[in-house]
Coordinates of C-alpha atoms in Angstrom, one line a residue:
X1 CA -14.5 3.8 24.5
X2 CA -16.6 0.9 23.1
X3 CA -15.3 -0.8 20.1
X4 CA -17.6 -1.2 17.1
X5 CA -17.2 -3.0 13.8
X6 CA -18.3 -1.3 10.6
X7 CA -19.0 -2.8 7.3
X8 CA -17.2 -1.6 4.2
X9 CA -20.2 0.4 2.9
X10 CA -20.4 2.3 6.2
X11 CA -16.7 3.1 6.2
X12 CA -17.0 4.4 2.6
X13 CA -19.9 6.6 3.5
X14 CA -18.0 8.0 6.5
X15 CA -15.0 8.6 4.2
X16 CA -17.2 10.7 1.9
X17 CA -18.3 12.9 4.8
X18 CA -14.9 13.5 6.3
X19 CA -13.3 17.0 5.8
X20 CA -9.6 17.7 5.9
X21 CA -8.5 14.3 7.3
X22 CA -11.1 14.4 10.1
X23 CA -10.9 11.4 12.4
X24 CA -13.7 8.9 12.4
X25 CA -14.3 9.8 16.1
X26 CA -14.7 13.5 15.1
X27 CA -17.2 12.8 12.2
X28 CA -19.2 10.3 14.3
X29 CA -19.4 12.8 17.2
X30 CA -20.5 15.5 14.7
X31 CA -23.2 13.2 13.3
X32 CA -24.5 12.4 16.8
X33 CA -24.6 16.1 17.7
X34 CA -26.6 16.8 14.5
X35 CA -29.0 13.9 15.3
X36 CA -29.5 15.1 18.9
X37 CA -30.1 18.7 17.8
X38 CA -32.7 17.6 15.2
X39 CA -34.4 15.4 17.7
X40 CA -34.6 18.3 20.2
X41 CA -36.0 20.5 17.4
X42 CA -38.6 18.0 16.5
X43 CA -39.7 17.5 20.1
X44 CA -40.5 21.2 20.3
X45 CA -42.1 21.4 16.9
X46 CA -45.6 20.9 18.2
X47 CA -45.3 23.4 21.0
X48 CA -46.8 26.8 20.4
X49 CA -46.1 30.0 22.3
X50 CA -49.1 32.3 22.4

């Protein structure tokens, strides 16, 4: 696993998103999954089925 350094503001924002002592790995993975799902949704937004 790569190591990343986060500034204090980013850590505070992550802390505000955490639920029930969720680990940073869990919250970051969840955010990545949301981002990927939204990107996939946007890539199909212009496609029409007729």
